[in-house]
Amino acid sequence: MGVDKHKHGVPLAFLLFSAPAGNKSTSSGYDTSILVKLLLHWKEAMSLYRQHRFKPAVAITDTDFKERGALLNVFPNIRLLICRFHLRQAWTNHQRKLRYQNIPGGSIIQDWLLTLENQLVHSTDYTMAWDTVRQEISMLKQLAAKPLCAAAARKGLDHVQYLSLYWMTHALWQGWSEFGRLTAAAVTGVPIEAVIPTTNHLESFNGVLKHKHLKRWSRGGRRVRVDTLVTVLATKIAPSIFQQRRLEEEERIMLRKAFEGAPGASQLLDNTQQKPIEAPVAFLEPDARRDSDAARILKLNRLGAPTVQPTGIQLACWSLNTANASGTAVAYAIWLGYDSTASCSCADFRQRGGACKHIRAAIVQVRALREWALSNRLHEPIVYTPSIKLPADKASALRLRVHATRYVLSGRPGAVNTSENKQGPGAVAWAAHYVNEALQGGLLGDLAGVDEEGIVDSEDEEILDVESEVDEESDNDEINEPIGAGTSVRGLADQVIARTTYALKKILKPIPEVHAALDHIHHRDLEISMHRDEYEKCANELELLTPRLRGVLRRAGPSAPSTQLQGAQVQSLSQHNTATTPIPASPEKRQYRKNSRSFH
C-alpha cells in the first residue's frame, strides 16, 4: 500500500496466501518463509518491469515479527517503522491485564502512564526517553510508600517495567518513536508529514476490499474461489480503484476551473486544501510575548537543574498553568543539543515549532550558569560544554535537522548516565570532545573510538542494558546506503527475544506444580489413562525445544527444525502411497475481525 499526494491509500500489490487448516485466525497462520517467497516474486517483478533493482527504503508494519522478519530477509537495508496504533493497542492491552483502574489510586496511575506513553511515542532523543522512564519509576515508588495507593502503584511499576524491558531497547525504540519518522524522512528525502505514523490506510482498504468489492462476487456468503479471486483482483477491482481516483481528480480540476474568476474563490479553494503538518524544529526568532513569559519562568524559578549529557543538556520545566489529575504541575522535558537543535514536550512547540517560552528560558538559564561557573572557576561539567545557539529562521533549522539526523545515523553515541558522577573525568572528556568538534566545525566526526557507557539500572527495577551500537549492513553495489539500516535487524531481534521471554515465563510458571504432580503419577496408571496422548505430545515438544534453547545459549549454529519429529511420523505413515495427493480446499470457515487482546 502506498499513499498519494491527497493522502489516500493506493494498492501496490496483492500478496495472497492461505492459513494452515485449524487456525483460529488467519493472522496466527503467518509464516515467514511463505511471506519471503511472495516478497521475492514481487521484488523480481518490480525489478524486471523498471529495469532497475527494486529497493524500498522505508516500510511501516504492525507489531507482527513474522512480517517484519520477511521484509528484512528480502530487503536487508530497509528501515522498518512500527504502527503507532498497534503499538498503543499492545500497551493498552497490557494495562487492562493488570486491572488497576478500579482500585484506590488507579485513575491517577492511569493518567500518569498515559502521559508517559505519549512522551515516549513523541520522543526524539533516546537519553531523554530513558530519563522520562526513570522519573516515572521514582514517582511510582514514592506513591507505593502510601498505603492507600500502594496496590495501584505496584501495578503501575509492572507496566513501566514491561515498557522498559520489552520496548525500550535502542534499536526497537528507533522503530516506533518520533525519531524513527525523522530518520525515515531524512533517508527518503521527503518531508516529515509524508511519513505516515500508522497503517490505517491499509486497514481501511482491507475493510473496503472485503465488504464492498469482494462482497459483490461472493454467492450466499461463501468465500470466493481462488481462481475467481485472482482474476477479479487483476481485471476488475484494481482497475476500478484507479479509475475512481482518476475521476475524482478530474472532478477536482473541473470544480477549480468552474470557480476561477469568482471573488474569493482562489482563497476558498486554497483553504480547503489539506495543509501538511510538519515536525517541529527549533529556531530562535524575535518574539516579545514569549520572551516575557520566559522571564516570568526564570523569576518564579520553575526550571530544574540542568543535566549534562553527551550530546546536549537536559532540563525540566514545571508548568505555571497546567496540572495533571493529581493536582501536580506538569513537567515539560527540554533538550538543548550541542548541534544547535532543541526540543520541548509542551504543546506550543509540538504544534508550532520555533522556540517556546520553556526553550527560551532554558537557554538563558544555561548561559547564566555557564558564565557563573566560569567566573568562579568551578570545574562543573557545564563549564566544558559549547555555547548553544539556535538557528535564526525555519529554513536553516530544517537543513540542520537533516544534517543532525545523518549525524545520528553515522554513529551518534547512545545514552550515558552522568547523574551519579557529574564531576568525573568521563563527563569532562565527553564535553571536551564536543568542544573540539564544534571548534573544528566537524559535527560528523568519527566517534567510534569513544567508549560508550550503558544505562545504569535502577535499584529495584530490572532494566535491560541497552546497546546503542548500530549494526552495519553493506552491499557491494550500494555505496550510498544509510549506515544505520541494520538497526531494524537489531530491533527485530530485540522484539522477538522479549516476546519469547514472556512466553517462556508463562511456560515456566506451572513447572513446579507439574513436578509435584508427577511424584504421584505411576507408569501403570498413565498407561490406561485417556490423557496419555497429551503427556506423550508434551514430552515430544520439550525434547525438540531443549536442544534448540541449548543451541541458542551456546551461540551454536542453526538447530534442527521444530517439525523434524512430525515430518518423520508423516513419512512413516505415508510410505506405502507414492501417488501425488492434491491439496484440499481450505476447511476454514468465514472469519470476522476480532478485537486484539495481545500486548506483544
Coordinates of C-alpha atoms in Angstrom, one line a residue:
M1 CA 0.0 0.0 0.0
G2 CA 1.3 3.4 -0.9
V3 CA 0.0 6.9 -0.2
D4 CA -0.7 9.5 -3.0
K5 CA -0.5 13.3 -2.8
H6 CA -4.1 13.5 -1.4
K7 CA -3.1 11.1 1.4
H8 CA -5.3 8.3 0.0
G9 CA -4.0 4.7 0.1
V10 CA -3.0 3.2 -3.2
P11 CA -2.7 -0.6 -3.5
L12 CA 0.6 -1.6 -4.9
A13 CA 0.4 -5.4 -4.8
F14 CA -1.9 -8.2 -3.5
L15 CA 0.0 -10.9 -1.6
L16 CA -2.4 -13.9 -1.3
F17 CA -1.8 -17.0 0.8
S18 CA -3.9 -19.3 2.9
A19 CA -3.6 -20.0 6.6
P20 CA -2.9 -23.6 7.8
A21 CA -6.0 -25.6 8.5
G22 CA -7.2 -25.4 12.1
N23 CA -6.0 -21.9 12.7
K24 CA -8.4 -19.8 14.9
S25 CA -7.4 -16.7 13.0
T26 CA -5.6 -16.0 9.7
S27 CA -3.1 -13.7 11.3
S28 CA -1.8 -16.5 13.5
G29 CA -1.0 -18.6 10.4
Y30 CA 1.5 -16.1 9.0
D31 CA 4.7 -17.9 8.0
T32 CA 7.9 -16.0 7.4
S33 CA 9.1 -18.4 4.7
I34 CA 5.8 -18.0 2.7
L35 CA 6.0 -14.2 3.0
V36 CA 9.6 -14.2 1.9
K37 CA 8.7 -16.2 -1.2
L38 CA 5.9 -13.8 -2.1
L39 CA 8.0 -10.8 -1.5
L40 CA 10.8 -12.2 -3.6
H41 CA 8.4 -12.7 -6.5
W42 CA 7.2 -9.2 -6.1
K43 CA 10.8 -7.8 -6.0
E44 CA 11.8 -9.7 -9.1
A45 CA 8.7 -8.5 -11.0
M46 CA 9.2 -4.9 -10.0
S47 CA 12.9 -5.0 -10.9
L48 CA 12.2 -6.6 -14.3
Y49 CA 9.4 -4.1 -15.1
R50 CA 11.5 -1.0 -14.3
Q51 CA 14.9 -2.5 -15.4
H52 CA 16.3 -1.4 -12.1
R53 CA 16.8 -3.1 -8.8
F54 CA 13.8 -2.6 -6.5
K55 CA 14.9 -1.3 -3.1
P56 CA 12.3 0.2 -0.9
A57 CA 13.9 2.4 1.8
V58 CA 11.2 2.5 4.5
A59 CA 8.2 0.4 5.4
I60 CA 5.7 0.5 8.3
T61 CA 4.1 -2.6 9.7
D62 CA 2.2 -3.7 12.8
T63 CA 4.0 -5.5 15.6
D64 CA 3.9 -8.9 13.9
F65 CA 7.6 -10.1 13.9
K66 CA 6.9 -12.6 11.1
E67 CA 6.0 -9.8 8.7
R68 CA 9.0 -7.7 9.8
G69 CA 11.3 -10.6 9.5
A70 CA 10.2 -11.4 6.0
L71 CA 10.7 -7.8 4.9
L72 CA 14.2 -7.7 6.4
N73 CA 15.0 -11.1 4.7
V74 CA 14.2 -9.8 1.2
F75 CA 15.2 -6.1 1.7
P76 CA 18.1 -6.2 4.2
N77 CA 18.7 -2.4 4.1
I78 CA 15.1 -1.4 4.7
R79 CA 14.2 0.7 7.7
L80 CA 11.1 -0.7 9.5
L81 CA 8.7 1.5 11.4
I82 CA 6.0 0.2 13.8
C83 CA 2.5 1.4 13.5
R84 CA 1.6 3.6 16.4
F85 CA -2.0 2.4 16.6
H86 CA -0.9 -1.2 17.0
L87 CA 1.8 -0.2 19.4
R88 CA -0.6 1.7 21.7
Q89 CA -3.1 -1.1 21.4
A90 CA -0.5 -3.5 22.7
W91 CA 0.3 -1.1 25.6
T92 CA -3.3 -0.6 26.4
N93 CA -3.9 -4.4 26.4
H94 CA -1.1 -4.9 28.9
Q95 CA -2.7 -2.2 31.2
R96 CA -6.0 -4.0 31.0
K97 CA -4.4 -7.2 32.1
L98 CA -3.1 -5.5 35.3
R99 CA -6.7 -4.4 36.2
Y100 CA -5.7 -1.5 38.4
Q101 CA -8.3 1.0 37.2
N102 CA -10.9 0.2 39.8
I103 CA -8.7 0.1 42.9
P104 CA -7.8 3.2 45.0
G105 CA -5.4 5.5 43.1
G106 CA -6.0 3.7 39.9
S107 CA -7.2 6.7 38.0
I108 CA -4.1 8.7 39.0
I109 CA -1.8 5.9 37.9
Q110 CA -3.7 5.6 34.6
D111 CA -3.3 9.3 33.9
W112 CA 0.5 9.1 34.7
L113 CA 1.0 6.1 32.5
L114 CA -0.9 7.8 29.6
T115 CA 1.3 10.8 29.9
L116 CA 4.4 8.6 30.0
E117 CA 3.4 6.7 26.9
N118 CA 2.6 9.9 25.0
Q119 CA 6.1 11.3 25.9
L120 CA 7.8 8.1 24.8
V121 CA 6.0 8.0 21.4
H122 CA 6.9 11.6 20.6
S123 CA 10.5 11.3 21.9
T124 CA 13.3 12.1 19.5
D125 CA 16.2 11.6 21.9
Y126 CA 17.0 8.2 23.5
T127 CA 18.6 9.6 26.6
M128 CA 15.6 11.8 27.3
A129 CA 13.2 8.9 26.8
W130 CA 15.1 6.8 29.4
D131 CA 15.2 9.7 31.8
T132 CA 11.4 10.0 31.5
V133 CA 11.1 6.3 32.3
R134 CA 13.3 6.7 35.4
Q135 CA 11.4 9.8 36.6
E136 CA 8.1 7.8 36.3
I137 CA 9.7 4.9 38.3
S138 CA 10.7 7.3 41.0
M139 CA 7.3 8.9 41.2
L140 CA 5.6 5.5 41.4
K141 CA 7.9 4.3 44.1
Q142 CA 7.1 7.3 46.2
L143 CA 3.4 6.7 45.7
A144 CA 3.9 3.0 46.5
A145 CA 5.0 4.1 50.0
K146 CA 1.5 5.4 50.7
P147 CA -0.8 2.6 51.9
L148 CA -3.9 3.9 50.1
C149 CA -2.3 3.8 46.7
A150 CA 0.3 1.1 47.1
A151 CA -1.5 -1.6 45.1
A152 CA -2.2 0.7 42.1
A153 CA 1.4 2.0 42.2
R154 CA 2.9 -1.5 42.2
K155 CA 0.8 -2.4 39.1
G156 CA 1.9 0.8 37.5
L157 CA 5.5 -0.2 38.2
D158 CA 4.8 -3.5 36.5
H159 CA 3.6 -1.7 33.4
V160 CA 6.6 0.6 33.3
Q161 CA 8.8 -2.5 33.7
Y162 CA 7.0 -4.0 30.7
L163 CA 7.7 -0.9 28.6
S164 CA 11.4 -0.7 29.6
L165 CA 12.2 -4.5 29.2
Y166 CA 10.1 -5.0 26.1
W167 CA 10.1 -1.8 24.0
M168 CA 12.9 0.4 25.2
T169 CA 16.0 -1.2 23.6
H170 CA 17.7 1.4 21.4
A171 CA 17.2 -0.4 18.1
L172 CA 13.5 -1.1 18.8
W173 CA 12.9 2.4 20.1
Q174 CA 14.0 3.8 16.8
G175 CA 11.2 1.9 15.0
W176 CA 8.2 3.3 17.0
S177 CA 9.3 6.8 18.3
E178 CA 9.2 10.1 16.5
F179 CA 12.9 9.7 15.9
G180 CA 12.1 6.9 13.5
R181 CA 9.9 9.2 11.4
L182 CA 12.6 11.9 11.4
T183 CA 15.1 9.3 10.2
A184 CA 12.8 7.9 7.6
A185 CA 12.2 11.4 6.3
A186 CA 16.0 12.1 6.1
V187 CA 16.7 8.7 4.4
T188 CA 13.9 9.1 1.7
G189 CA 14.3 12.8 1.2
V190 CA 10.7 13.6 1.8
P191 CA 9.0 16.0 4.3
I192 CA 8.2 14.5 7.7
E193 CA 4.4 14.8 7.0
A194 CA 4.9 12.3 4.2
V195 CA 6.0 9.6 6.6
I196 CA 2.7 8.1 7.9
P197 CA 2.7 7.1 11.6
T198 CA 0.1 4.3 11.3
T199 CA -1.1 1.6 8.9
N200 CA -4.7 3.0 8.9
H201 CA -4.6 3.4 5.1
L202 CA -4.0 -0.4 4.7
E203 CA -6.5 -1.4 7.4
S204 CA -9.2 0.8 5.9
F205 CA -8.6 -0.5 2.4
N206 CA -8.8 -4.1 3.7
G207 CA -12.2 -3.3 5.0
V208 CA -13.4 -1.8 1.8
L209 CA -11.9 -4.7 -0.2
K210 CA -13.8 -7.3 1.9
H211 CA -17.1 -5.6 2.5
K212 CA -17.5 -3.7 -0.8
H213 CA -15.5 -5.1 -3.7
L214 CA -15.4 -8.9 -2.9
K215 CA -18.9 -8.9 -1.5
R216 CA -20.3 -8.3 -5.0
W217 CA -18.6 -11.5 -6.2
S218 CA -19.5 -13.9 -3.3
R219 CA -22.6 -16.0 -3.5
G220 CA -24.6 -16.9 -0.5
G221 CA -21.9 -15.6 1.9
R222 CA -19.4 -18.2 0.7
R223 CA -15.8 -17.4 0.1
V224 CA -14.7 -16.5 -3.4
R225 CA -12.9 -19.3 -5.2
V226 CA -9.1 -18.7 -5.5
D227 CA -9.1 -18.6 -9.4
T228 CA -12.0 -16.2 -9.3
L229 CA -10.4 -14.1 -6.7
V230 CA -7.1 -13.7 -8.6
T231 CA -9.0 -12.9 -11.9
V232 CA -11.3 -10.4 -10.2
L233 CA -8.5 -8.6 -8.4
A234 CA -6.4 -8.2 -11.6
T235 CA -9.1 -7.4 -14.1
K236 CA -12.0 -5.8 -12.1
I237 CA -11.1 -4.5 -8.7
A238 CA -7.7 -2.9 -9.2
P239 CA -8.7 -1.1 -12.5
S240 CA -11.9 0.2 -10.9
I241 CA -9.9 1.7 -8.0
F242 CA -7.6 3.6 -10.2
Q243 CA -10.4 4.6 -12.5
Q244 CA -12.2 6.1 -9.5
R245 CA -9.1 8.0 -8.5
R246 CA -8.8 9.5 -12.0
L247 CA -12.5 10.5 -12.0
E248 CA -12.1 12.2 -8.6
E249 CA -9.0 14.1 -9.8
E250 CA -10.8 15.2 -12.9
E251 CA -13.8 16.4 -10.8
R252 CA -11.4 18.4 -8.6
I253 CA -9.9 20.1 -11.7
M254 CA -13.3 20.8 -13.1
L255 CA -14.5 22.4 -9.9
R256 CA -11.4 24.6 -9.7
K257 CA -11.9 25.8 -13.3
A258 CA -15.6 26.4 -12.6
F259 CA -14.8 28.7 -9.7
E260 CA -12.0 30.6 -11.5
G261 CA -12.6 34.3 -11.6
A262 CA -15.2 34.3 -8.8
P263 CA -14.4 36.8 -5.9
G264 CA -12.6 35.0 -3.1
A265 CA -12.7 31.6 -5.0
S266 CA -9.0 31.1 -5.1
Q267 CA -8.6 31.8 -1.3
L268 CA -11.5 29.5 -0.5
L269 CA -10.1 26.7 -2.6
D270 CA -6.6 27.1 -1.0
N271 CA -8.2 26.9 2.4
T272 CA -9.9 23.6 1.6
Q273 CA -6.6 22.1 0.6
Q274 CA -5.2 19.9 3.4
K275 CA -2.1 21.6 4.7
P276 CA 0.8 19.4 5.7
I277 CA 1.7 19.1 9.4
E278 CA 5.5 19.4 9.7
A279 CA 7.5 18.1 12.5
P280 CA 8.5 20.9 14.9
V281 CA 12.0 22.3 14.5
A282 CA 13.7 24.8 16.9
F283 CA 14.7 28.2 15.7
L284 CA 15.0 31.5 17.7
E285 CA 13.1 34.4 16.1
P286 CA 12.2 37.6 17.9
D287 CA 9.0 37.2 20.0
A288 CA 8.4 39.7 22.7
R289 CA 5.5 37.8 24.3
R290 CA 7.4 34.5 24.6
D291 CA 10.5 36.4 25.9
S292 CA 8.3 37.9 28.6
D293 CA 6.9 34.5 29.5
A294 CA 10.4 33.1 29.7
A295 CA 11.5 35.9 32.0
R296 CA 8.5 35.1 34.3
I297 CA 9.5 31.4 34.3
L298 CA 13.0 32.4 35.5
K299 CA 11.7 34.8 38.1
L300 CA 9.4 32.1 39.6
N301 CA 12.3 29.5 39.5
R302 CA 10.3 26.9 37.6
L303 CA 13.3 25.4 35.8
G304 CA 15.1 22.3 37.2
A305 CA 18.8 21.8 37.4
P306 CA 20.4 21.1 34.0
T307 CA 21.8 17.6 33.4
V308 CA 24.8 17.5 31.1
Q309 CA 24.6 14.7 28.5
P310 CA 27.0 13.5 25.8
T311 CA 25.0 15.3 23.1
G312 CA 23.3 18.1 24.9
I313 CA 21.8 19.5 28.0
Q314 CA 18.5 18.3 29.5
L315 CA 16.2 20.3 31.8
A316 CA 12.7 20.1 33.2
C317 CA 10.3 23.0 33.5
W318 CA 7.2 22.9 35.7
S319 CA 4.2 24.5 34.1
L320 CA 2.7 27.6 35.6
N321 CA -0.9 26.8 34.4
T322 CA -1.2 23.1 33.6
A323 CA -1.6 20.3 36.2
N324 CA -2.3 16.6 36.0
A325 CA -5.2 14.7 37.6
S326 CA -3.4 14.6 41.0
G327 CA -3.0 18.4 41.0
T328 CA 0.7 18.3 40.4
A329 CA 2.2 20.8 37.9
V330 CA 3.0 19.1 34.6
A331 CA 6.8 18.9 34.0
Y332 CA 7.9 19.6 30.4
A333 CA 11.2 18.0 29.2
I334 CA 13.5 20.4 27.4
W335 CA 16.5 19.4 25.3
L336 CA 19.3 21.7 24.1
G337 CA 21.6 20.0 21.7
Y338 CA 25.2 20.9 21.1
D339 CA 24.4 20.6 17.4
S340 CA 22.1 23.6 17.6
T341 CA 18.9 21.6 17.8
A342 CA 16.4 21.8 20.6
S343 CA 13.0 20.4 21.6
C344 CA 10.3 20.7 24.3
S345 CA 7.4 18.4 25.2
C346 CA 5.0 21.3 25.5
A347 CA 2.0 21.6 23.1
D348 CA 3.3 25.0 21.8
F349 CA 6.5 23.6 20.5
R350 CA 4.9 20.3 19.1
Q351 CA 2.3 22.3 17.2
R352 CA 4.2 25.4 16.1
G353 CA 7.9 24.7 16.5
G354 CA 10.3 27.7 16.8
A355 CA 11.3 28.4 20.4
C356 CA 8.6 28.2 23.1
K357 CA 8.9 30.1 26.3
H358 CA 10.4 27.0 28.0
I359 CA 13.3 26.7 25.5
R360 CA 14.0 30.4 25.7
A361 CA 14.1 30.3 29.5
A362 CA 16.3 27.2 29.4
I363 CA 18.8 28.9 27.0
V364 CA 19.1 31.9 29.3
Q365 CA 19.4 29.7 32.4
V366 CA 22.2 27.5 30.8
R367 CA 24.2 30.5 29.6
A368 CA 23.9 32.2 33.0
L369 CA 25.0 29.1 34.9
R370 CA 27.9 28.6 32.5
E371 CA 29.1 32.2 32.9
W372 CA 28.7 32.0 36.7
A373 CA 30.7 28.7 36.9
L374 CA 33.4 30.2 34.6
S375 CA 33.7 33.4 36.7
N376 CA 34.0 31.4 39.9
R377 CA 36.5 28.9 38.3
L378 CA 34.3 25.9 39.1
H379 CA 35.1 22.6 37.5
E380 CA 31.4 21.7 36.7
P381 CA 30.6 19.7 33.5
I382 CA 28.6 22.7 32.2
V383 CA 31.8 24.7 32.0
Y384 CA 33.2 22.4 29.3
T385 CA 30.1 22.4 27.1
P386 CA 29.9 24.5 23.9
S387 CA 27.7 27.6 23.7
I388 CA 24.3 26.7 22.5
K389 CA 22.9 28.8 19.6
L390 CA 19.7 28.0 17.7
P391 CA 19.2 28.9 14.0
A392 CA 17.6 32.2 13.3
D393 CA 15.0 31.0 10.8
K394 CA 13.0 27.9 9.9
A395 CA 14.8 27.1 6.7
S396 CA 18.1 26.9 8.5
A397 CA 16.6 24.7 11.2
L398 CA 15.2 22.3 8.6
R399 CA 18.6 22.0 6.9
L400 CA 20.2 21.4 10.3
R401 CA 17.7 18.7 11.2
V402 CA 18.5 16.6 8.1
H403 CA 22.2 17.2 8.9
A404 CA 21.8 16.2 12.5
T405 CA 19.7 13.1 11.6
R406 CA 22.5 11.9 9.3
Y407 CA 24.9 12.5 12.1
V408 CA 22.9 10.2 14.3
L409 CA 22.9 7.5 11.6
S410 CA 26.6 7.7 11.2
G411 CA 27.4 6.9 14.8
R412 CA 25.9 9.2 17.4
P413 CA 26.6 7.8 20.9
G414 CA 23.8 6.4 22.9
A415 CA 22.6 7.2 26.4
V416 CA 25.1 8.0 29.1
N417 CA 24.1 8.4 32.7
T418 CA 26.0 11.3 34.4
S419 CA 23.8 11.8 37.4
E420 CA 25.9 9.8 39.8
N421 CA 29.3 11.3 38.8
K422 CA 28.8 14.7 37.3
Q423 CA 32.3 15.9 38.1
G424 CA 34.1 12.8 37.0
P425 CA 36.6 12.7 34.1
G426 CA 34.1 10.9 31.9
A427 CA 31.7 13.9 31.6
V428 CA 34.6 16.3 31.2
A429 CA 36.1 14.1 28.4
W430 CA 32.8 14.0 26.6
A431 CA 32.3 17.7 26.9
A432 CA 35.9 18.4 25.7
H433 CA 35.4 16.1 22.8
Y434 CA 32.3 18.1 21.6
V435 CA 34.0 21.4 22.2
N436 CA 36.9 20.3 19.9
E437 CA 34.4 19.2 17.3
A438 CA 32.5 22.4 17.5
L439 CA 35.7 24.5 17.1
Q440 CA 36.8 22.4 14.1
G441 CA 33.3 22.6 12.6
G442 CA 33.1 18.8 12.3
L443 CA 29.8 17.7 13.6
L444 CA 30.2 14.5 11.6
G445 CA 33.3 13.4 13.3
D446 CA 34.1 9.7 13.9
L447 CA 33.0 8.8 17.4
A448 CA 33.8 5.1 17.1
G449 CA 36.9 5.5 19.3
V450 CA 35.0 6.8 22.3
D451 CA 33.9 4.2 24.8
E452 CA 30.2 4.1 25.4
E453 CA 28.5 3.6 28.7
G454 CA 25.3 1.7 29.3
I455 CA 22.3 2.9 31.1
V456 CA 22.6 2.4 34.9
D457 CA 19.9 0.1 36.2
S458 CA 17.5 1.4 38.9
E459 CA 17.7 -0.2 42.4
D460 CA 14.7 -2.5 42.2
E461 CA 13.7 -2.4 38.5
E462 CA 15.0 -4.9 36.1
I463 CA 16.1 -2.6 33.3
L464 CA 17.9 -4.0 30.4
D465 CA 21.3 -2.7 29.4
V466 CA 20.7 -1.1 26.0
E467 CA 23.2 -1.3 23.2
S468 CA 23.5 1.8 21.2
E469 CA 25.8 0.5 18.5
V470 CA 24.1 0.1 15.2
D471 CA 24.7 -3.0 13.1
E472 CA 26.0 -2.0 9.7
E473 CA 24.9 -3.8 6.5
S474 CA 27.0 -3.4 3.4
D475 CA 26.1 -4.1 -0.2
N476 CA 28.7 -4.2 -2.9
D477 CA 26.6 -2.3 -5.4
E478 CA 25.0 0.1 -2.9
I479 CA 27.5 2.9 -2.0
N480 CA 25.1 5.4 -0.6
E481 CA 23.1 3.1 1.7
P482 CA 22.5 4.6 5.2
I483 CA 24.8 3.2 7.8
G484 CA 22.0 2.7 10.3
A485 CA 19.9 0.5 8.2
G486 CA 20.9 -2.6 10.2
T487 CA 19.1 -1.0 13.2
S488 CA 15.9 -2.6 12.0
V489 CA 17.5 -6.0 12.1
R490 CA 18.7 -5.5 15.7
G491 CA 15.2 -4.1 16.6
L492 CA 13.5 -7.2 15.2
A493 CA 15.9 -9.4 17.2
D494 CA 15.1 -7.4 20.4
Q495 CA 11.4 -7.7 19.8
V496 CA 11.5 -11.5 19.2
I497 CA 13.7 -12.0 22.3
A498 CA 11.4 -10.0 24.5
R499 CA 8.3 -11.7 23.2
T500 CA 9.8 -15.2 23.6
T501 CA 10.9 -14.3 27.1
Y502 CA 7.2 -13.6 28.1
A503 CA 6.2 -16.9 26.5
L504 CA 8.9 -18.8 28.4
K505 CA 7.9 -17.2 31.7
K506 CA 4.4 -18.4 31.0
I507 CA 5.6 -21.9 30.4
L508 CA 7.9 -21.9 33.5
K509 CA 5.2 -20.7 35.8
P510 CA 3.4 -24.1 36.3
I511 CA 6.6 -26.2 36.2
P512 CA 6.9 -26.6 40.0
E513 CA 3.3 -27.7 40.2
V514 CA 3.9 -30.3 37.4
H515 CA 7.0 -31.6 39.2
A516 CA 4.9 -32.1 42.4
A517 CA 2.1 -33.8 40.5
L518 CA 4.5 -36.2 38.7
D519 CA 5.6 -37.6 42.1
H520 CA 2.1 -39.0 42.5
I521 CA 1.7 -40.5 39.0
H522 CA 2.8 -44.1 38.3
H523 CA 3.6 -45.5 34.9
R524 CA 0.9 -48.2 35.1
D525 CA -1.8 -45.7 35.9
L526 CA -0.8 -43.5 33.0
E527 CA -0.9 -46.5 30.6
I528 CA -4.6 -46.9 31.0
S529 CA -5.5 -43.2 31.2
M530 CA -7.2 -41.3 28.4
H531 CA -4.8 -38.5 28.9
R532 CA -1.7 -40.4 28.0
D533 CA -1.5 -38.9 24.5
E534 CA -1.2 -35.4 25.9
Y535 CA 1.7 -36.5 28.1
E536 CA 3.4 -38.0 25.0
K537 CA 2.8 -34.9 23.0
C538 CA 4.2 -32.6 25.7
A539 CA 7.3 -34.8 26.1
N540 CA 8.0 -34.7 22.4
E541 CA 7.7 -31.0 22.2
L542 CA 10.0 -30.5 25.2
E543 CA 12.6 -32.8 23.6
L544 CA 12.5 -30.7 20.5
L545 CA 12.6 -27.4 22.4
T546 CA 15.5 -28.2 24.8
P547 CA 18.3 -28.7 22.2
R548 CA 17.2 -25.5 20.4
L549 CA 17.4 -23.5 23.6
R550 CA 20.8 -25.0 24.4
G551 CA 22.0 -24.2 20.9
V552 CA 21.0 -20.6 21.2
L553 CA 22.5 -20.3 24.7
R554 CA 25.8 -21.7 23.4
R555 CA 25.7 -19.5 20.3
A556 CA 25.6 -22.6 18.2
G557 CA 24.6 -22.9 14.6
P558 CA 21.0 -23.4 13.4
S559 CA 19.4 -26.2 15.2
A560 CA 17.0 -28.8 13.8
P561 CA 13.6 -27.5 12.7
S562 CA 10.8 -27.9 15.1
T563 CA 8.8 -30.1 12.6
Q564 CA 11.5 -32.8 12.4
L565 CA 9.7 -35.3 14.6
Q566 CA 6.3 -34.6 12.9
G567 CA 7.9 -34.9 9.5
A568 CA 9.3 -38.3 10.4
Q569 CA 6.0 -39.5 11.6
V570 CA 4.2 -38.4 8.5
Q571 CA 6.8 -40.0 6.3
S572 CA 6.5 -43.4 8.1
L573 CA 2.7 -43.3 7.8
S574 CA 2.6 -42.5 4.1
Q575 CA 5.5 -44.6 2.8
H576 CA 3.1 -47.0 1.0
N577 CA 1.4 -44.2 -1.0
T578 CA 3.6 -42.8 -3.8
A579 CA 0.8 -41.0 -5.7
T580 CA 0.6 -37.2 -5.6
T581 CA -2.3 -36.0 -3.4
P582 CA -3.8 -32.7 -4.4
I583 CA -4.1 -30.1 -1.7
P584 CA -7.7 -30.0 -0.5
A585 CA -9.7 -26.8 -0.2
S586 CA -9.3 -24.8 2.9
P587 CA -11.6 -26.1 5.6
E588 CA -11.7 -22.7 7.4
K589 CA -15.0 -21.0 8.0
R590 CA -15.6 -17.4 7.1
Q591 CA -13.8 -15.2 9.6
Y592 CA -14.7 -11.9 11.1
R593 CA -12.4 -9.2 12.6
K594 CA -11.8 -9.7 16.3
N595 CA -10.5 -7.2 18.9
S596 CA -6.9 -7.8 19.7
R597 CA -6.0 -8.6 23.4
S598 CA -2.3 -9.3 22.9
F599 CA 0.3 -7.0 24.4
H600 CA 3.1 -8.1 22.0

